[in-house]
CSV table of C-alpha atoms in Angstrom, one decimal:
chain,number,residue,atom,x,y,z
A,3,MET,CA,160.7,73.0,85.4
A,4,ASN,CA,160.3,69.5,86.8
A,5,LEU,CA,156.5,69.9,87.2
A,6,PRO,CA,154.6,66.7,88.2
A,7,SER,CA,152.9,64.9,85.3
A,8,SER,CA,149.7,65.0,87.1
A,9,ASP,CA,149.5,68.8,86.4
A,10,ALA,CA,149.2,68.2,82.6
A,11,PRO,CA,145.5,67.3,82.4
A,12,VAL,CA,144.8,70.2,84.8
A,13,LEU,CA,146.7,72.7,82.6
A,14,ILE,CA,145.0,71.4,79.5
A,15,GLN,CA,141.6,71.9,81.1
A,16,MET,CA,142.4,75.4,82.1
A,17,MET,CA,143.6,76.4,78.6
A,18,ASP,CA,140.9,74.5,76.6
A,19,ASP,CA,138.2,77.1,76.3
A,20,ASN,CA,136.1,75.4,73.7
A,21,VAL,CA,136.4,72.0,75.5
A,22,ASP,CA,137.5,70.0,72.5
A,23,GLY,CA,140.3,68.2,74.4
A,24,ARG,CA,143.1,70.2,72.6
A,25,VAL,CA,144.8,73.4,73.1
A,26,SER,CA,145.1,75.7,70.1
A,27,TYR,CA,147.7,78.5,69.7
A,28,GLU,CA,145.1,81.1,70.4
A,29,GLU,CA,143.9,79.4,73.6
A,30,PHE,CA,147.5,79.0,74.7
A,31,ARG,CA,148.4,82.7,73.9
A,32,ALA,CA,145.3,83.9,75.8
A,33,PHE,CA,146.1,81.7,78.8
A,34,MET,CA,149.7,82.9,79.0
A,35,SER,CA,148.6,86.5,78.6
A,36,ASP,CA,146.3,86.2,81.6
A,37,ARG,CA,148.9,84.1,83.5
A,38,GLU,CA,151.5,86.9,82.9
A,39,LYS,CA,149.4,89.4,84.8
A,40,LYS,CA,148.8,87.1,87.7
A,41,VAL,CA,152.5,86.1,87.9
A,42,ARG,CA,153.5,89.8,88.0
A,43,THR,CA,151.1,90.4,90.9
A,44,ILE,CA,152.5,87.6,92.9
A,45,PHE,CA,156.1,88.7,92.2
A,46,ASN,CA,155.2,92.2,93.4
A,47,THR,CA,153.7,90.8,96.5
A,48,LEU,CA,157.0,89.0,97.3
A,49,ASP,CA,159.1,92.0,96.3
A,50,SER,CA,158.4,94.1,99.4
A,51,ASN,CA,161.2,96.7,98.8
A,52,ASN,CA,160.3,97.1,95.1
A,53,ASP,CA,163.9,96.6,93.9
A,54,SER,CA,162.7,94.1,91.1
A,55,PHE,CA,164.3,91.2,93.0
A,56,VAL,CA,163.1,88.7,95.5
A,57,ASP,CA,165.8,87.8,98.1
A,58,LYS,CA,166.0,85.5,101.2
A,59,ASP,CA,164.7,88.1,103.7
A,60,GLU,CA,161.6,88.8,101.6
A,61,LEU,CA,160.9,85.1,101.2
A,62,LYS,CA,161.2,84.7,104.9
A,63,ALA,CA,158.9,87.6,105.7
A,64,ARG,CA,156.3,86.2,103.3
A,65,LEU,CA,156.5,82.7,105.0
A,66,LEU,CA,155.9,84.3,108.4
A,67,GLU,CA,152.8,85.9,107.0
A,68,LEU,CA,151.6,82.4,106.0
A,69,ASN,CA,152.4,81.0,109.5
A,70,MET,CA,155.3,79.1,108.0
A,71,THR,CA,158.9,79.0,109.0
A,72,ALA,CA,162.2,78.0,107.3
A,73,GLU,CA,165.9,78.1,108.2
A,74,ASP,CA,168.2,80.4,106.3
A,75,LYS,CA,170.0,77.5,104.7
A,76,THR,CA,166.7,76.2,103.4
A,77,LEU,CA,165.7,79.6,101.8
A,78,GLU,CA,169.1,79.8,100.3
A,79,GLN,CA,168.6,76.5,98.7
A,80,LEU,CA,165.1,77.6,97.4
A,81,ILE,CA,166.6,80.7,95.8
A,82,GLN,CA,169.5,78.6,94.3
A,83,HIS,CA,166.9,76.4,92.8
A,84,LEU,CA,165.3,79.2,90.8
A,85,ASP,CA,168.4,81.4,90.4
A,86,MET,CA,169.5,80.9,86.8
A,87,ASN,CA,172.2,83.6,86.6
A,88,GLY,CA,173.8,82.8,90.0
A,89,ASP,CA,173.4,86.3,91.6
A,90,GLY,CA,171.7,85.0,94.7
A,91,ARG,CA,168.4,86.7,93.9
A,92,ILE,CA,165.3,85.9,91.9
A,93,ASP,CA,164.4,88.4,89.2
A,94,TYR,CA,161.1,88.5,87.4
A,95,ARG,CA,162.3,86.5,84.4
A,96,GLU,CA,163.5,83.7,86.6
A,97,PHE,CA,160.3,83.8,88.7
A,98,ARG,CA,158.1,83.7,85.6
A,99,SER,CA,160.0,80.8,84.0
A,100,PHE,CA,159.1,78.7,87.1
A,101,LEU,CA,155.6,79.9,87.8
A,102,SER,CA,154.0,80.2,84.3
A,103,LEU,CA,152.7,76.6,84.1
A,104,ILE,CA,151.9,75.9,87.7
A,105,PRO,CA,148.2,75.3,87.9
A,106,SER,CA,147.6,77.0,91.2
A,107,LEU,CA,149.0,80.6,91.7
A,108,ASN,CA,148.1,80.6,95.4
A,109,VAL,CA,151.2,81.9,97.1
A,110,GLN,CA,151.1,79.1,99.7
A,111,HIS,CA,150.8,76.6,96.9
A,112,LEU,CA,153.9,78.3,95.4
A,113,PHE,CA,156.0,77.4,98.3
A,114,ASP,CA,154.6,73.9,98.4
A,115,GLN,CA,155.5,73.5,94.7
A,116,TRP,CA,159.0,74.7,95.3
A,117,ARG,CA,159.3,72.1,98.0
A,118,ASP,CA,158.1,69.3,95.8
A,119,SER,CA,160.2,70.2,92.8
A,120,SER,CA,163.4,70.7,94.7
A,121,SER,CA,166.0,67.9,95.0
A,122,PHE,CA,166.6,68.5,98.7
A,123,ASP,CA,164.5,67.3,101.6
A,124,MET,CA,163.0,70.2,103.6
A,125,GLY,CA,161.6,67.8,106.3
A,126,GLU,CA,159.5,69.6,108.7
A,127,ASP,CA,161.1,72.9,108.5
A,128,ILE,CA,158.3,74.3,106.4
A,129,PRO,CA,154.9,73.0,107.5
A,130,VAL,CA,152.3,73.7,104.9
A,131,PRO,CA,149.0,73.6,106.9
A,132,LYS,CA,146.6,73.4,104.0
A,133,TYR,CA,148.9,71.2,101.9
A,134,GLY,CA,149.9,68.9,104.8
A,135,ASP,CA,148.1,66.0,103.2
A,136,LYS,CA,150.6,65.7,100.4
A,137,GLN,CA,149.5,63.5,97.6
A,138,TYR,CA,151.2,60.3,98.7
A,139,PRO,CA,151.1,57.2,96.5
A,140,PRO,CA,148.1,54.9,97.3
A,141,ILE,CA,150.4,52.2,98.7
A,142,ILE,CA,151.6,54.7,101.3
A,143,LEU,CA,148.1,55.7,102.3
A,144,LEU,CA,146.9,52.2,102.5
A,145,SER,CA,149.8,50.9,104.5
A,146,ALA,CA,149.7,53.8,106.9
A,147,GLY,CA,146.0,53.4,107.5
A,148,GLY,CA,146.3,49.6,108.1
A,149,ILE,CA,149.1,50.0,110.6
A,150,ALA,CA,147.3,52.8,112.4
A,151,GLY,CA,144.1,50.8,112.7
A,152,ALA,CA,145.7,47.5,113.8
A,153,ILE,CA,147.7,49.1,116.5
A,154,SER,CA,144.9,51.3,118.0
A,155,ARG,CA,142.4,48.6,118.1
A,156,THR,CA,144.7,46.0,119.7
A,157,ALA,CA,145.6,48.5,122.3
A,158,THR,CA,142.0,49.1,123.4
A,159,ALA,CA,140.5,45.6,122.8
A,160,PRO,CA,139.4,45.1,126.4
A,161,LEU,CA,137.3,48.2,126.5
A,162,ASP,CA,135.9,47.4,123.0
A,163,ARG,CA,134.6,44.0,124.2
A,164,ILE,CA,133.0,45.5,127.3
A,165,LYS,CA,131.3,48.1,125.2
A,166,VAL,CA,129.8,45.5,122.8
A,167,LEU,CA,128.5,43.4,125.8
A,168,PHE,CA,126.8,46.5,127.1
A,169,GLN,CA,125.2,47.3,123.7
A,170,ALA,CA,124.0,43.8,123.2
A,171,GLY,CA,122.4,43.7,126.6
A,172,ASN,CA,124.6,40.9,128.0
A,173,ILE,CA,125.7,43.2,130.9
A,174,ASN,CA,123.5,45.5,133.0
A,175,SER,CA,125.9,46.1,135.9
A,176,SER,CA,128.5,48.8,136.6
A,177,LEU,CA,131.7,49.1,134.5
A,178,GLY,CA,133.7,47.6,137.4
A,179,ALA,CA,131.4,44.6,137.7
A,180,ALA,CA,131.5,44.1,133.9
A,181,PHE,CA,135.3,43.8,133.9
A,182,LYS,CA,135.1,41.2,136.8
A,183,GLN,CA,132.5,39.2,134.9
A,184,VAL,CA,134.6,39.1,131.7
A,185,TYR,CA,137.7,38.1,133.7
A,186,ARG,CA,135.8,35.2,135.3
A,187,GLU,CA,134.9,33.8,131.9
A,188,GLY,CA,138.5,33.1,130.9
A,189,GLY,CA,141.0,35.3,132.5
A,190,PHE,CA,143.0,38.0,130.8
A,191,LEU,CA,142.6,36.5,127.3
A,192,SER,CA,138.8,36.8,127.5
A,193,PHE,CA,139.1,40.5,127.1
A,194,TYR,CA,140.6,39.9,123.6
A,195,ARG,CA,137.8,37.6,122.3
A,196,GLY,CA,137.0,38.9,118.8
A,197,ASN,CA,140.1,41.0,118.6
A,198,GLY,CA,141.6,38.9,115.8
A,199,THR,CA,138.6,39.7,113.6
A,200,ASN,CA,138.8,43.3,114.6
A,201,VAL,CA,142.5,43.5,113.5
A,202,ILE,CA,141.8,41.8,110.3
A,203,LYS,CA,138.8,44.0,109.7
A,204,ILE,CA,140.2,47.3,110.8
A,205,ALA,CA,143.3,47.1,108.6
A,206,PRO,CA,141.4,47.2,105.2
A,207,GLU,CA,138.6,49.4,106.6
A,208,THR,CA,140.9,52.0,107.9
A,209,ALA,CA,143.2,51.8,104.9
A,210,VAL,CA,140.3,52.3,102.5
A,211,LYS,CA,138.8,55.0,104.6
A,212,PHE,CA,141.9,57.2,104.7
A,213,TRP,CA,142.9,56.5,101.1
A,214,ALA,CA,139.4,57.4,99.9
A,215,TYR,CA,139.3,60.5,102.1
A,216,GLU,CA,142.6,61.8,100.8
A,217,ASN,CA,141.5,61.3,97.2
A,218,LEU,CA,137.9,62.4,97.6
A,219,LYS,CA,139.0,65.7,99.0
A,220,ARG,CA,140.9,66.5,95.8
A,221,THR,CA,137.8,65.5,93.7
A,222,ILE,CA,135.1,67.2,95.7
A,223,ALA,CA,136.9,70.5,96.7
A,224,SER,CA,136.2,73.4,94.4
A,225,ASP,CA,139.3,75.1,95.8
A,226,TYR,CA,141.8,72.7,97.5
A,227,ASP,CA,143.6,75.7,99.0
A,228,ASN,CA,140.5,76.4,101.0
A,229,ILE,CA,138.5,73.3,101.6
A,230,SER,CA,135.1,74.0,103.3
A,231,MET,CA,133.6,72.1,106.2
A,232,ALA,CA,130.9,70.8,103.9
A,233,GLU,CA,133.4,69.4,101.5
A,234,ARG,CA,135.4,67.8,104.3
A,235,PHE,CA,132.2,66.3,105.6
A,236,THR,CA,131.2,64.9,102.4
A,237,ALA,CA,134.5,63.3,101.6
A,238,GLY,CA,134.7,61.8,105.2
A,239,ALA,CA,131.2,60.4,105.0
A,240,LEU,CA,131.7,58.8,101.6
A,241,ALA,CA,135.0,57.4,102.5
A,242,GLY,CA,133.6,55.8,105.7
A,243,THR,CA,130.6,54.4,103.9
A,244,LEU,CA,132.7,52.8,101.2
A,245,ALA,CA,135.0,51.2,103.8
A,246,GLN,CA,132.2,49.9,106.0
A,247,THR,CA,130.4,48.3,103.0
A,248,MET,CA,133.6,46.4,102.1
A,249,VAL,CA,134.2,44.9,105.5
A,250,TYR,CA,130.7,44.5,107.0
A,251,PRO,CA,130.7,40.6,107.0
A,252,LEU,CA,133.8,40.8,109.3
A,253,GLU,CA,132.0,43.5,111.4
A,254,ILE,CA,129.2,41.2,112.3
A,255,THR,CA,131.6,38.3,112.9
A,256,LYS,CA,133.5,40.4,115.3
A,257,THR,CA,130.3,41.2,117.2
A,258,ARG,CA,129.1,37.6,117.4
A,259,LEU,CA,132.5,36.5,118.7
A,260,ALA,CA,132.6,39.2,121.3
A,261,ILE,CA,129.1,38.4,122.8
A,262,ALA,CA,128.8,34.6,122.2
A,263,PRO,CA,129.4,32.2,125.2
A,264,LYS,CA,132.7,30.6,125.4
A,265,GLY,CA,132.9,27.6,123.0
A,266,GLU,CA,130.0,28.6,120.7
A,267,TYR,CA,132.4,29.5,117.9
A,268,ARG,CA,135.7,28.0,117.2
A,269,GLY,CA,137.1,31.0,115.4
A,270,ILE,CA,136.5,33.6,112.6
A,271,ALA,CA,135.9,31.1,109.8
A,272,HIS,CA,133.6,28.9,111.9
A,273,CYS,CA,131.5,31.8,113.0
A,274,LEU,CA,131.1,33.3,109.5
A,275,SER,CA,130.3,29.9,108.0
A,276,ARG,CA,127.5,29.3,110.7
A,277,ILE,CA,125.9,32.6,109.9
A,278,LEU,CA,125.9,31.8,106.3
A,279,ARG,CA,124.6,28.3,106.8
A,280,PHE,CA,121.8,29.0,109.1
A,281,GLU,CA,120.8,32.6,108.3
A,282,GLY,CA,122.0,33.0,104.7
A,283,LEU,CA,123.5,36.1,103.1
A,284,ARG,CA,120.9,38.3,104.8
A,285,GLY,CA,122.4,37.2,108.2
A,286,VAL,CA,125.8,38.4,107.3
A,287,TYR,CA,124.4,41.9,106.6
A,288,ARG,CA,122.1,42.1,109.7
A,289,GLY,CA,122.3,45.6,111.0
A,290,PHE,CA,123.8,46.9,107.8
A,291,LEU,CA,121.3,49.8,107.4
A,292,PRO,CA,122.0,51.5,110.8
A,293,ALA,CA,125.7,50.7,110.2
A,294,ILE,CA,125.7,52.7,107.0
A,295,THR,CA,123.3,55.4,108.4
A,296,GLY,CA,125.6,55.8,111.4
A,297,ILE,CA,128.9,55.9,109.5
A,298,VAL,CA,127.8,58.9,107.5
A,299,PRO,CA,127.5,61.3,110.4
A,300,TYR,CA,130.3,59.6,112.4
A,301,ALA,CA,133.0,59.5,109.7
A,302,GLY,CA,131.9,62.8,108.2
A,303,THR,CA,132.0,64.6,111.6
A,304,ASP,CA,135.0,62.8,112.9
A,305,LEU,CA,137.3,63.5,109.9
A,306,ALA,CA,136.0,67.0,109.3
A,307,VAL,CA,136.6,68.1,112.8
A,308,TYR,CA,140.0,66.6,112.9
A,309,SER,CA,141.1,68.2,109.6
A,310,SER,CA,139.7,71.5,110.8
A,311,LEU,CA,141.5,71.3,114.1
A,312,LYS,CA,144.8,70.5,112.5
A,313,ASP,CA,144.4,73.3,110.0
A,314,ALA,CA,143.5,75.7,112.8
A,315,TYR,CA,146.7,74.7,114.6
A,316,GLY,CA,148.7,75.3,111.4
A,317,ARG,CA,147.3,78.8,111.0
A,318,ARG,CA,148.1,79.7,114.6
A,319,TYR,CA,151.5,78.1,115.2
A,320,ASP,CA,154.7,78.1,113.2
A,321,SER,CA,155.9,74.6,114.3
A,322,PRO,CA,154.4,71.4,113.0
A,323,PRO,CA,151.9,69.7,115.2
A,324,SER,CA,153.4,67.4,117.8
A,325,THR,CA,152.1,63.9,118.5
A,326,LEU,CA,150.3,65.2,121.6
A,327,THR,CA,148.5,67.7,119.5
A,328,LEU,CA,147.5,65.1,116.9
A,329,LEU,CA,146.2,62.9,119.8
A,330,THR,CA,144.1,65.8,121.1
A,331,CYS,CA,142.6,66.6,117.8
A,332,GLY,CA,141.8,62.9,117.3
A,333,ALA,CA,140.2,62.6,120.7
A,334,ILE,CA,138.0,65.7,120.2
A,335,SER,CA,136.9,64.8,116.7
A,336,SER,CA,136.1,61.2,117.8
A,337,THR,CA,134.0,62.3,120.7
A,338,VAL,CA,131.9,64.6,118.6
A,339,GLY,CA,131.3,62.0,116.0
A,340,GLN,CA,130.3,59.3,118.4
A,341,VAL,CA,127.8,61.5,120.3
A,342,VAL,CA,126.1,62.1,117.0
A,343,ALA,CA,126.1,58.5,115.8
A,344,TYR,CA,126.0,56.3,119.0
A,345,PRO,CA,122.3,55.4,119.0
A,346,LEU,CA,122.7,53.9,115.6
A,347,VAL,CA,125.6,51.8,116.8
A,348,VAL,CA,123.6,50.4,119.6
A,349,VAL,CA,120.8,49.5,117.2
A,350,ARG,CA,123.3,47.9,114.8
A,351,THR,CA,124.7,45.7,117.5
A,352,ARG,CA,121.2,44.6,118.7
A,353,LEU,CA,120.4,43.6,115.1
A,354,GLN,CA,123.7,41.8,114.6
A,355,ALA,CA,123.2,39.8,117.7
A,356,GLN,CA,119.6,38.5,117.0
A,357,GLY,CA,119.5,35.1,115.4
A,358,MET,CA,122.3,33.6,117.6
A,359,ARG,CA,121.8,30.7,120.0
A,360,ASP,CA,119.3,31.8,122.7
A,361,ARG,CA,118.8,35.1,120.9
A,362,PRO,CA,115.6,34.9,118.8
A,363,VAL,CA,114.8,37.4,116.2
A,364,MET,CA,113.0,40.2,118.0
A,365,TYR,CA,113.3,43.2,115.7
A,366,SER,CA,111.9,43.5,112.2
A,367,GLY,CA,114.3,46.2,111.3
A,368,MET,CA,116.1,49.4,112.4
A,369,PHE,CA,113.0,51.5,113.3
A,370,ASP,CA,111.4,48.7,115.1
A,371,CYS,CA,114.6,48.2,117.1
A,372,PHE,CA,114.7,51.9,118.0
A,373,ARG,CA,111.0,51.8,119.1
A,374,GLN,CA,111.4,48.7,121.3
A,375,LEU,CA,114.6,50.0,123.0
A,376,VAL,CA,113.1,53.4,123.8
A,377,LYS,CA,109.9,51.6,125.0
A,378,GLU,CA,111.8,49.3,127.3
A,379,GLY,CA,114.4,51.6,128.7
A,380,GLY,CA,113.8,55.1,127.5
A,381,PHE,CA,116.3,57.2,125.4
A,382,ARG,CA,119.0,56.2,127.9
A,383,SER,CA,118.9,52.7,126.4
A,384,LEU,CA,120.2,54.1,123.1
A,385,TYR,CA,123.4,55.1,124.9
A,386,ARG,CA,124.2,51.8,126.5
A,387,GLY,CA,127.9,51.3,126.8
A,388,ILE,CA,128.8,54.9,126.0
A,389,LEU,CA,131.2,55.2,129.0
A,390,PRO,CA,133.5,52.3,127.9
A,391,ASN,CA,133.1,53.5,124.4
A,392,PHE,CA,134.4,56.9,125.2
A,393,LEU,CA,137.2,55.4,127.3
A,394,LYS,CA,138.1,53.3,124.4
A,395,ALA,CA,137.6,55.8,121.7
A,396,VAL,CA,139.8,58.5,123.0
A,397,PRO,CA,143.0,56.5,122.9
A,398,ALA,CA,141.9,54.3,119.9
A,399,ILE,CA,141.1,57.0,117.4
A,400,SER,CA,143.8,59.4,118.6
A,401,ILE,CA,146.4,56.7,118.4
A,402,SER,CA,145.1,55.8,114.9
A,403,TYR,CA,145.4,59.3,113.6
A,404,ALA,CA,148.7,60.0,115.2
A,405,VAL,CA,150.2,56.7,113.9
A,406,TYR,CA,148.7,57.3,110.5
A,407,GLU,CA,150.3,60.8,110.2
A,408,LYS,CA,153.7,59.5,111.3
A,409,SER,CA,153.5,56.4,109.2
A,410,LYS,CA,152.9,58.4,106.0
A,411,ILE,CA,156.1,60.3,106.7
A,412,VAL,CA,158.2,57.2,107.6
A,413,LEU,CA,156.9,55.0,104.8
A,414,SER,CA,157.4,57.8,102.3
A,415,GLU,CA,161.0,58.3,103.4
A,416,LYS,CA,161.7,54.5,103.4
A,417,LEU,CA,160.2,54.0,100.0
A,418,GLY,CA,161.7,57.1,98.5
A,419,SER,CA,158.4,58.6,97.4
């Protein structure tokens, strides 16, 4: 049957009624008796003309009902894969032989299982909307996430620095005047101050976030065929929190390099060592609380909205989503996430900046920073830099998601996974 080994523990758990870690003959017989009824129901659903066989046309019709498409050649290969007697059709015995020990009997999962167990490459002929996040090996997820993060952040580094300067209070002018001010500091390269740290930081951060999200979805979802919004939110929030915790020392280093006057720091290592020397370990984690508090609603909302939009596209259209569609989904999800979390990002930046040269410690913590910002500039001060942030986020996050989706496919093909 060529079933994946990962199905074995799932099957044992499904059969093991008394939860003793073993499957007795009686438990196996009871499972197979119940499975027989369900398999027969699915077969009858596919056998639309009730001739006791499933042929190419019936498979094609069922695929269309699932908003999926396949070429005739692909369907013929599918039938050949299951057709043991070579008559070009699938009878119930052949169908049962394949399906009896597949954990999920969801019809859409059935087609996904056929795809994964077959020796031919179906490519993008059959998009599987709810199973589009195929369980790639961790190295694929980590590599794709790192590539996506590095490319997107480098592409939008100038806007990122402008955003941080607004948040920290270094700039109080218009966006155009801010660009002129940064350019006067050191020309074109001054827009990329701190970008090296950002690239170093974003690669592991993005990689861990996406890898954790892919795996957490499978752990949290009660029914992976129908993942709820709450389950997507929880998986996204936990993944974002884990990633932010691991890279936070680089996060504060990036902020310090971006807002420091030219010459204050010689590079990443010098900046980090000075923070540790003069401010201790606590200094490396300044602003950590609002960062973690902010990443929960941002990552949860961002990834949940993105997945939901992509799933909605899959249910509505037969063709796989284009790069433009992925970019649009990413832009919308990023915007929603940032509106929710942005005040916490401003507070985080203010806390990260205090303690630098000519920046005395002014805030005792997150809530004190909120209070002082609102007192000085009203609620509008909590959204300082929101314009360059939006201008940066739309291409940055959208490119990140699009590159990630494509990188998974390319890396999977190159590495033969």
